[in-house]
Amino acid sequence: VLSLCCEACKKVIFHVPSELEADTLVGRVDLKECLQSAEFISSTDENFKVLEDGSVYTTSALSLSAEKKTFTILLKDVQEQIQKKIHVTLVEEEKNKTRHARDTILKRTKRRWGPIPSVMIENSLGPFPLQIQQVQSDTAQNYTIYYSASGPGIDQDPKGLFYIERETGNIFATRAVDREQYSSFQIICFATTPDGYSPEVPLVHTIRIEDDNDNAPYFTQDLFEFCVPENSKPGVFVGKVTAEDRDEPYTLHTTLKYRIVSQNPPITPAFSLHGDTGVMSVLLPQLDRELVPSYTLLVEVRDMAGQPFGLCTTGTVVVKIEDTNDNAPSFKQIQYETRVEENKARVEILRVSVVDLDEPGLPGSGAVYEIIRGNDDQAFEITTDKNTNEGILCVVKGLDYESAKQRILVIAVNNEAPYLLAPHSQQLSQSTCTVTVHVLDQDEGPVFKPCLLRLDVKECEDIGTAIGRYVAEDPETGNSEGIRYRIPPGQCNWINIDDRSGEIRTVKVLDRDIGEMRRGQCNITVLAIDRNGKTGTGTIQVCIVPGNKNFPRIAQTDYIMCRDRKPICLTAQDGDEAPYSTPFVYRITDRNLDSMWKITPHNDNSVYLSPKGDIPFGVYDIPVSVMDNGGKVGENSVRVNYCDCVTPTECDGRSRQLGGGNVTLGLWGILAMILGSLLLLLILITICGCCGRGVMHRQVTDDCANHNLIISNTEAPGEEVMDHNIIHLQGTCDQGGYGVKTGDQQTFEMVKGTGHTLESVKGGGHQTLGSVKEGGGQTMMDTCRYSYSEWHNFTHPRLGEKVHLCRQDEEQKHSEDYLLSYNYEGKGSLAGSVGCCSDQHEEEALDFLDQLEPKFRTLAETCIKR
């Protein structure tokens, strides 16, 4: 293990070279362990100096004349009158020390190969190189030890920051370090002998960078914005400011304190800021938005727990005061007068205004007006203009001069939002004003009673149907004499009114499915004119009542029913509305089909259709009548394909007649037909194969000859025969072949090869594709040795090549050569056919050529012409 090579207040031994230069680090002692507060540090030997961190340096070059040199370090505390001494002994290092026997190596001794972690101050000013620690192995007493190290800061990034002296084990820093970039380094120290032996286990040594307060704290936001309602109580939470510091956490360098530096406007402080947490709260008991709408605060954060020498940063906080409804609206004046003509309705007669100190546009300042007295007949109405916050007074019912010549109204005002009073404030009072309305006398025209007449008209009524009567009265006389009626143009042209009696009739068929009638109603203004030309207006509201104009129809009329006879669900639709739609009544109108099929109710608009008993398969057209709730009957025809199937898809839209009906061919029938066809085809293939591969008898009938000629197109070149009678020939056009001698006749067969034909016959003998001459001239039959494809692939390209050569040869040499080779049939040939089944002893047996099929006649004709 590595350790410091000194112990406080005892004898300290440093192993040093015999020659020491000036300003050489001898070692380091722990002064604080000996005396915590040493104000005076000195050395009894002027050749050495001791620094405050315990480092011992030489002041001049010296050599150890003896093996040991001693001096004393004096430590004094003037206030406590304490003095301590540390005795230092310098021992010359033994050189050329080599390893001894194994028993010496394994001797148990006290090891000091483990120092405490080294500490280097961040942003140290030096001087560099700066010694920060010394590692030393006690095996150096027996061996010559060389020290080395590796790791971050040495041979890894940041490289060259530290190094270790080979002989002494002193660790030095070459430059300053930023703790925020590198907080610590772990290096591995090695102790080895000159011959590479390691008497110590490698040591992991930590160099910790001690933080320096080199970073000022900073706020996390450039501007903090908070809101708080006015009249909030002291202690109400406003917001929280936060700051951060890059220095080492949990130290004084990152212990932050907050405070408010200034407030704008500079009045009584309204907020407090917690120094440790940064929480801002209300301090002033009364925050009035109407006086101060917002506050701007300058806040400061300082590290070192707020000590004056700490680093600090300032930030800005804006606190907006939110409005509450703490001010009641009040009328600008308390008395108003206005005039209105009698019988005038829906007219504005006056505007009143209020003053509210709360923030405009919010519910706390929105005015709500109310008539609290003088409006028992509800003839007046007051509303609020959202843009101007004024009250609009209107007459909603015509006033009668004869009944009252003036009306006095009392109007009150409130806010949309409820009142929130400030602490210790008085209850707000409601503001009111008085309005006097003078009624002006007028020569009144006719008046309709009622002013709005609603007429319900059934849909699709005939043109000219009388639907009601609408008359007006003279308010002076109370009768309708002399009053004429008319409908102004530009309105929906649904009705007209008799100009004398006021009777109302339709002018068109009213249908809710056409054009503007889809809305179902229309308001029509009617004028009443008296003898003096005075007019009165009334409104007729014509409402089209849905009628029974549509027939119920069955949505789906084509169905397939399988053997399971699952009931069919019939559903009808009707374009009419209730009460002219559902429930529907279904009935089968054909008596014969009614005895075979039955209808079972399901719900208001659906029924089930199913057979009553066993009925034959087929297609049934069933007439079904559907009657709606209004009595309108729709005739429908439902087609049911009663099919012998398991699933409806098996019918495939085809049917077959059974018992007078159409029924479809079943799936099993189709499969049986397909399997039968395949079986027949398999039998034919088997018969043909057996006939082609069997050995042909010598007696050949006409039918067999015709059959053999049919399959003769599968002939191919014969087998290559190696025999002593075969003579190699060389002809023109490079046609190589072999001849076979047979008595007085000679036959040639072309072997397979480039430019060779399948067969060549020259001389008196004849050789077929499937035969060769063997001893004594006897012919052996080899039936159907080659398939048609092999024969075709062999002959077709070679024949084409020869034809091409003949066309290009103007002297027709190739053509003459071919004629000699292919036209020579020999003398007295016994062969009657080229088929594999031909009888070679039968002469001129060519009668079967008359029985050839059409596709072979062309071949036969070509051969005859040749």
PDB file of N, CA and C in Angstrom, residues 359-412:
ATOM      1  N   GLU A 359     -60.927  46.774 -14.250  1.00  0.00           N
ATOM      2  CA  GLU A 359     -60.294  46.681 -15.561  1.00  0.00           C
ATOM      3  C   GLU A 359     -61.330  46.432 -16.643  1.00  0.00           C
ATOM      4  N   PRO A 360     -61.352  47.244 -17.695  1.00  0.00           N
ATOM      5  CA  PRO A 360     -62.358  47.084 -18.756  1.00  0.00           C
ATOM      6  C   PRO A 360     -62.192  45.751 -19.476  1.00  0.00           C
ATOM      7  N   GLY A 361     -63.322  45.273 -19.971  1.00  0.00           N
ATOM      8  CA  GLY A 361     -63.310  44.044 -20.753  1.00  0.00           C
ATOM      9  C   GLY A 361     -63.385  42.784 -19.945  1.00  0.00           C
ATOM     10  N   LEU A 362     -63.357  42.875 -18.617  1.00  0.00           N
ATOM     11  CA  LEU A 362     -63.425  41.701 -17.762  1.00  0.00           C
ATOM     12  C   LEU A 362     -64.793  41.633 -17.096  1.00  0.00           C
ATOM     13  N   PRO A 363     -65.188  40.453 -16.612  1.00  0.00           N
ATOM     14  CA  PRO A 363     -66.497  40.347 -15.943  1.00  0.00           C
ATOM     15  C   PRO A 363     -66.640  41.283 -14.756  1.00  0.00           C
ATOM     16  N   GLY A 364     -65.511  41.669 -14.148  1.00  0.00           N
ATOM     17  CA  GLY A 364     -65.598  42.566 -13.005  1.00  0.00           C
ATOM     18  C   GLY A 364     -66.038  43.968 -13.369  1.00  0.00           C
ATOM     19  N   SER A 365     -65.980  44.331 -14.656  1.00  0.00           N
ATOM     20  CA  SER A 365     -66.425  45.657 -15.080  1.00  0.00           C
ATOM     21  C   SER A 365     -67.623  45.596 -16.024  1.00  0.00           C
ATOM     22  N   GLY A 366     -68.030  44.400 -16.444  1.00  0.00           N
ATOM     23  CA  GLY A 366     -69.184  44.268 -17.332  1.00  0.00           C
ATOM     24  C   GLY A 366     -70.474  44.613 -16.605  1.00  0.00           C
ATOM     25  N   ALA A 367     -71.257  45.515 -17.174  1.00  0.00           N
ATOM     26  CA  ALA A 367     -72.480  45.992 -16.526  1.00  0.00           C
ATOM     27  C   ALA A 367     -73.663  45.111 -16.887  1.00  0.00           C
ATOM     28  N   VAL A 368     -74.498  44.859 -15.906  1.00  0.00           N
ATOM     29  CA  VAL A 368     -75.747  44.118 -16.087  1.00  0.00           C
ATOM     30  C   VAL A 368     -76.880  45.012 -15.573  1.00  0.00           C
ATOM     31  N   TYR A 369     -77.759  45.437 -16.486  1.00  0.00           N
ATOM     32  CA  TYR A 369     -78.842  46.364 -16.149  1.00  0.00           C
ATOM     33  C   TYR A 369     -80.124  45.590 -15.894  1.00  0.00           C
ATOM     34  N   GLU A 370     -80.956  46.191 -15.016  1.00  0.00           N
ATOM     35  CA  GLU A 370     -82.217  45.557 -14.636  1.00  0.00           C
ATOM     36  C   GLU A 370     -83.244  46.633 -14.304  1.00  0.00           C
ATOM     37  N   ILE A 371     -84.480  46.459 -14.845  1.00  0.00           N
ATOM     38  CA  ILE A 371     -85.586  47.362 -14.498  1.00  0.00           C
ATOM     39  C   ILE A 371     -86.250  46.805 -13.242  1.00  0.00           C
ATOM     40  N   ILE A 372     -86.095  47.508 -12.141  1.00  0.00           N
ATOM     41  CA  ILE A 372     -86.582  46.979 -10.859  1.00  0.00           C
ATOM     42  C   ILE A 372     -87.959  47.526 -10.484  1.00  0.00           C
ATOM     43  N   ARG A 373     -88.452  48.527 -11.219  1.00  0.00           N
ATOM     44  CA  ARG A 373     -89.775  49.076 -10.892  1.00  0.00           C
ATOM     45  C   ARG A 373     -90.354  49.771 -12.118  1.00  0.00           C
ATOM     46  N   GLY A 374     -91.716  49.693 -12.287  1.00  0.00           N
ATOM     47  CA  GLY A 374     -92.428  50.368 -13.368  1.00  0.00           C
ATOM     48  C   GLY A 374     -92.581  49.556 -14.631  1.00  0.00           C
ATOM     49  N   ASN A 375     -92.274  48.271 -14.628  1.00  0.00           N
ATOM     50  CA  ASN A 375     -92.345  47.444 -15.848  1.00  0.00           C
ATOM     51  C   ASN A 375     -93.132  46.174 -15.569  1.00  0.00           C
ATOM     52  N   ASP A 376     -94.296  46.375 -14.925  1.00  0.00           N
ATOM     53  CA  ASP A 376     -95.092  45.198 -14.561  1.00  0.00           C
ATOM     54  C   ASP A 376     -95.640  44.476 -15.776  1.00  0.00           C
ATOM     55  N   ASP A 377     -95.977  45.209 -16.845  1.00  0.00           N
ATOM     56  CA  ASP A 377     -96.525  44.580 -18.049  1.00  0.00           C
ATOM     57  C   ASP A 377     -95.448  44.120 -19.023  1.00  0.00           C
ATOM     58  N   GLN A 378     -94.207  44.208 -18.615  1.00  0.00           N
ATOM     59  CA  GLN A 378     -93.072  43.766 -19.444  1.00  0.00           C
ATOM     60  C   GLN A 378     -93.066  44.450 -20.808  1.00  0.00           C
ATOM     61  N   ALA A 379     -93.446  45.732 -20.837  1.00  0.00           N
ATOM     62  CA  ALA A 379     -93.452  46.484 -22.088  1.00  0.00           C
ATOM     63  C   ALA A 379     -92.070  47.005 -22.445  1.00  0.00           C
ATOM     64  N   PHE A 380     -91.162  47.035 -21.462  1.00  0.00           N
ATOM     65  CA  PHE A 380     -89.819  47.559 -21.696  1.00  0.00           C
ATOM     66  C   PHE A 380     -88.776  46.446 -21.482  1.00  0.00           C
ATOM     67  N   GLU A 381     -87.656  46.690 -22.093  1.00  0.00           N
ATOM     68  CA  GLU A 381     -86.534  45.743 -21.964  1.00  0.00           C
ATOM     69  C   GLU A 381     -85.233  46.535 -22.040  1.00  0.00           C
ATOM     70  N   ILE A 382     -84.263  46.156 -21.222  1.00  0.00           N
ATOM     71  CA  ILE A 382     -82.963  46.821 -21.252  1.00  0.00           C
ATOM     72  C   ILE A 382     -81.870  45.765 -21.398  1.00  0.00           C
ATOM     73  N   THR A 383     -80.948  46.018 -22.310  1.00  0.00           N
ATOM     74  CA  THR A 383     -79.824  45.116 -22.566  1.00  0.00           C
ATOM     75  C   THR A 383     -78.521  45.895 -22.510  1.00  0.00           C
ATOM     76  N   THR A 384     -77.392  45.166 -22.574  1.00  0.00           N
ATOM     77  CA  THR A 384     -76.065  45.781 -22.475  1.00  0.00           C
ATOM     78  C   THR A 384     -75.369  45.731 -23.824  1.00  0.00           C
ATOM     79  N   ASP A 385     -74.826  46.874 -24.231  1.00  0.00           N
ATOM     80  CA  ASP A 385     -73.981  46.937 -25.414  1.00  0.00           C
ATOM     81  C   ASP A 385     -72.574  46.498 -25.000  1.00  0.00           C
ATOM     82  N   LYS A 386     -72.117  45.334 -25.483  1.00  0.00           N
ATOM     83  CA  LYS A 386     -70.830  44.781 -25.043  1.00  0.00           C
ATOM     84  C   LYS A 386     -69.658  45.664 -25.451  1.00  0.00           C
ATOM     85  N   ASN A 387     -69.819  46.456 -26.472  1.00  0.00           N
ATOM     86  CA  ASN A 387     -68.714  47.300 -26.924  1.00  0.00           C
ATOM     87  C   ASN A 387     -68.552  48.550 -26.060  1.00  0.00           C
ATOM     88  N   THR A 388     -69.679  49.162 -25.713  1.00  0.00           N
ATOM     89  CA  THR A 388     -69.607  50.430 -24.962  1.00  0.00           C
ATOM     90  C   THR A 388     -69.981  50.274 -23.491  1.00  0.00           C
ATOM     91  N   ASN A 389     -70.499  49.109 -23.105  1.00  0.00           N
ATOM     92  CA  ASN A 389     -70.945  48.844 -21.730  1.00  0.00           C
ATOM     93  C   ASN A 389     -72.153  49.713 -21.353  1.00  0.00           C
ATOM     94  N   GLU A 390     -72.864  50.253 -22.350  1.00  0.00           N
ATOM     95  CA  GLU A 390     -74.044  51.074 -22.095  1.00  0.00           C
ATOM     96  C   GLU A 390     -75.279  50.186 -21.993  1.00  0.00           C
ATOM     97  N   GLY A 391     -76.325  50.752 -21.322  1.00  0.00           N
ATOM     98  CA  GLY A 391     -77.596  50.068 -21.246  1.00  0.00           C
ATOM     99  C   GLY A 391     -78.535  50.586 -22.312  1.00  0.00           C
ATOM    100  N   ILE A 392     -79.152  49.678 -23.099  1.00  0.00           N
ATOM    101  CA  ILE A 392     -80.043  50.048 -24.194  1.00  0.00           C
ATOM    102  C   ILE A 392     -81.472  49.758 -23.740  1.00  0.00           C
ATOM    103  N   LEU A 393     -82.303  50.818 -23.607  1.00  0.00           N
ATOM    104  CA  LEU A 393     -83.690  50.684 -23.185  1.00  0.00           C
ATOM    105  C   LEU A 393     -84.566  50.637 -24.429  1.00  0.00           C
ATOM    106  N   CYS A 394     -85.390  49.610 -24.543  1.00  0.00           N
ATOM    107  CA  CYS A 394     -86.249  49.409 -25.707  1.00  0.00           C
ATOM    108  C   CYS A 394     -87.692  49.187 -25.254  1.00  0.00           C
ATOM    109  N   VAL A 395     -88.630  49.514 -26.180  1.00  0.00           N
ATOM    110  CA  VAL A 395     -90.047  49.202 -25.998  1.00  0.00           C
ATOM    111  C   VAL A 395     -90.324  47.931 -26.775  1.00  0.00           C
ATOM    112  N   VAL A 396     -90.728  46.883 -26.092  1.00  0.00           N
ATOM    113  CA  VAL A 396     -90.991  45.609 -26.746  1.00  0.00           C
ATOM    114  C   VAL A 396     -92.472  45.407 -27.010  1.00  0.00           C
ATOM    115  N   LYS A 397     -93.312  46.154 -26.355  1.00  0.00           N
ATOM    116  CA  LYS A 397     -94.752  46.127 -26.586  1.00  0.00           C
ATOM    117  C   LYS A 397     -95.234  47.552 -26.817  1.00  0.00           C
ATOM    118  N   GLY A 398     -96.125  47.710 -27.774  1.00  0.00           N
ATOM    119  CA  GLY A 398     -96.643  49.039 -28.059  1.00  0.00           C
ATOM    120  C   GLY A 398     -97.388  49.626 -26.857  1.00  0.00           C
ATOM    121  N   LEU A 399     -97.131  50.897 -26.548  1.00  0.00           N
ATOM    122  CA  LEU A 399     -97.795  51.574 -25.432  1.00  0.00           C
ATOM    123  C   LEU A 399     -99.090  52.225 -25.916  1.00  0.00           C
ATOM    124  N   ASP A 400    -100.068  52.335 -25.038  1.00  0.00           N
ATOM    125  CA  ASP A 400    -101.362  52.909 -25.369  1.00  0.00           C
ATOM    126  C   ASP A 400    -101.487  54.266 -24.675  1.00  0.00           C
ATOM    127  N   TYR A 401    -101.592  55.295 -25.500  1.00  0.00           N
ATOM    128  CA  TYR A 401    -101.686  56.657 -24.946  1.00  0.00           C
ATOM    129  C   TYR A 401    -102.931  56.800 -24.095  1.00  0.00           C
ATOM    130  N   GLU A 402    -104.046  56.167 -24.527  1.00  0.00           N
ATOM    131  CA  GLU A 402    -105.274  56.294 -23.779  1.00  0.00           C
ATOM    132  C   GLU A 402    -105.179  55.640 -22.410  1.00  0.00           C
ATOM    133  N   SER A 403    -104.352  54.664 -22.258  1.00  0.00           N
ATOM    134  CA  SER A 403    -104.216  53.992 -20.959  1.00  0.00           C
ATOM    135  C   SER A 403    -103.266  54.745 -20.037  1.00  0.00           C
ATOM    136  N   ALA A 404    -102.114  55.190 -20.537  1.00  0.00           N
ATOM    137  CA  ALA A 404    -101.133  55.899 -19.697  1.00  0.00           C
ATOM    138  C   ALA A 404    -100.346  56.847 -20.575  1.00  0.00           C
ATOM    139  N   LYS A 405    -100.298  58.104 -20.156  1.00  0.00           N
ATOM    140  CA  LYS A 405     -99.595  59.105 -20.953  1.00  0.00           C
ATOM    141  C   LYS A 405     -98.099  59.131 -20.646  1.00  0.00           C
ATOM    142  N   GLN A 406     -97.667  58.578 -19.519  1.00  0.00           N
ATOM    143  CA  GLN A 406     -96.234  58.489 -19.216  1.00  0.00           C
ATOM    144  C   GLN A 406     -95.986  57.291 -18.316  1.00  0.00           C
ATOM    145  N   ARG A 407     -94.724  56.777 -18.398  1.00  0.00           N
ATOM    146  CA  ARG A 407     -94.299  55.639 -17.574  1.00  0.00           C
ATOM    147  C   ARG A 407     -93.005  56.018 -16.871  1.00  0.00           C
ATOM    148  N   ILE A 408     -92.886  55.656 -15.589  1.00  0.00           N
ATOM    149  CA  ILE A 408     -91.685  55.943 -14.795  1.00  0.00           C
ATOM    150  C   ILE A 408     -91.023  54.608 -14.452  1.00  0.00           C
ATOM    151  N   LEU A 409     -89.770  54.491 -14.861  1.00  0.00           N
ATOM    152  CA  LEU A 409     -89.000  53.269 -14.651  1.00  0.00           C
ATOM    153  C   LEU A 409     -87.826  53.531 -13.720  1.00  0.00           C
ATOM    154  N   VAL A 410     -87.490  52.557 -12.877  1.00  0.00           N
ATOM    155  CA  VAL A 410     -86.297  52.599 -12.026  1.00  0.00           C
ATOM    156  C   VAL A 410     -85.362  51.478 -12.489  1.00  0.00           C
ATOM    157  N   ILE A 411     -84.128  51.864 -12.870  1.00  0.00           N
ATOM    158  CA  ILE A 411     -83.145  50.920 -13.414  1.00  0.00           C
ATOM    159  C   ILE A 411     -81.966  50.790 -12.448  1.00  0.00           C
ATOM    160  N   ALA A 412     -81.526  49.552 -12.174  1.00  0.00           N
ATOM    161  CA  ALA A 412     -80.361  49.271 -11.324  1.00  0.00           C
ATOM    162  C   ALA A 412     -79.284  48.612 -12.179  1.00  0.00           C
TER     163      ALA A 412
END
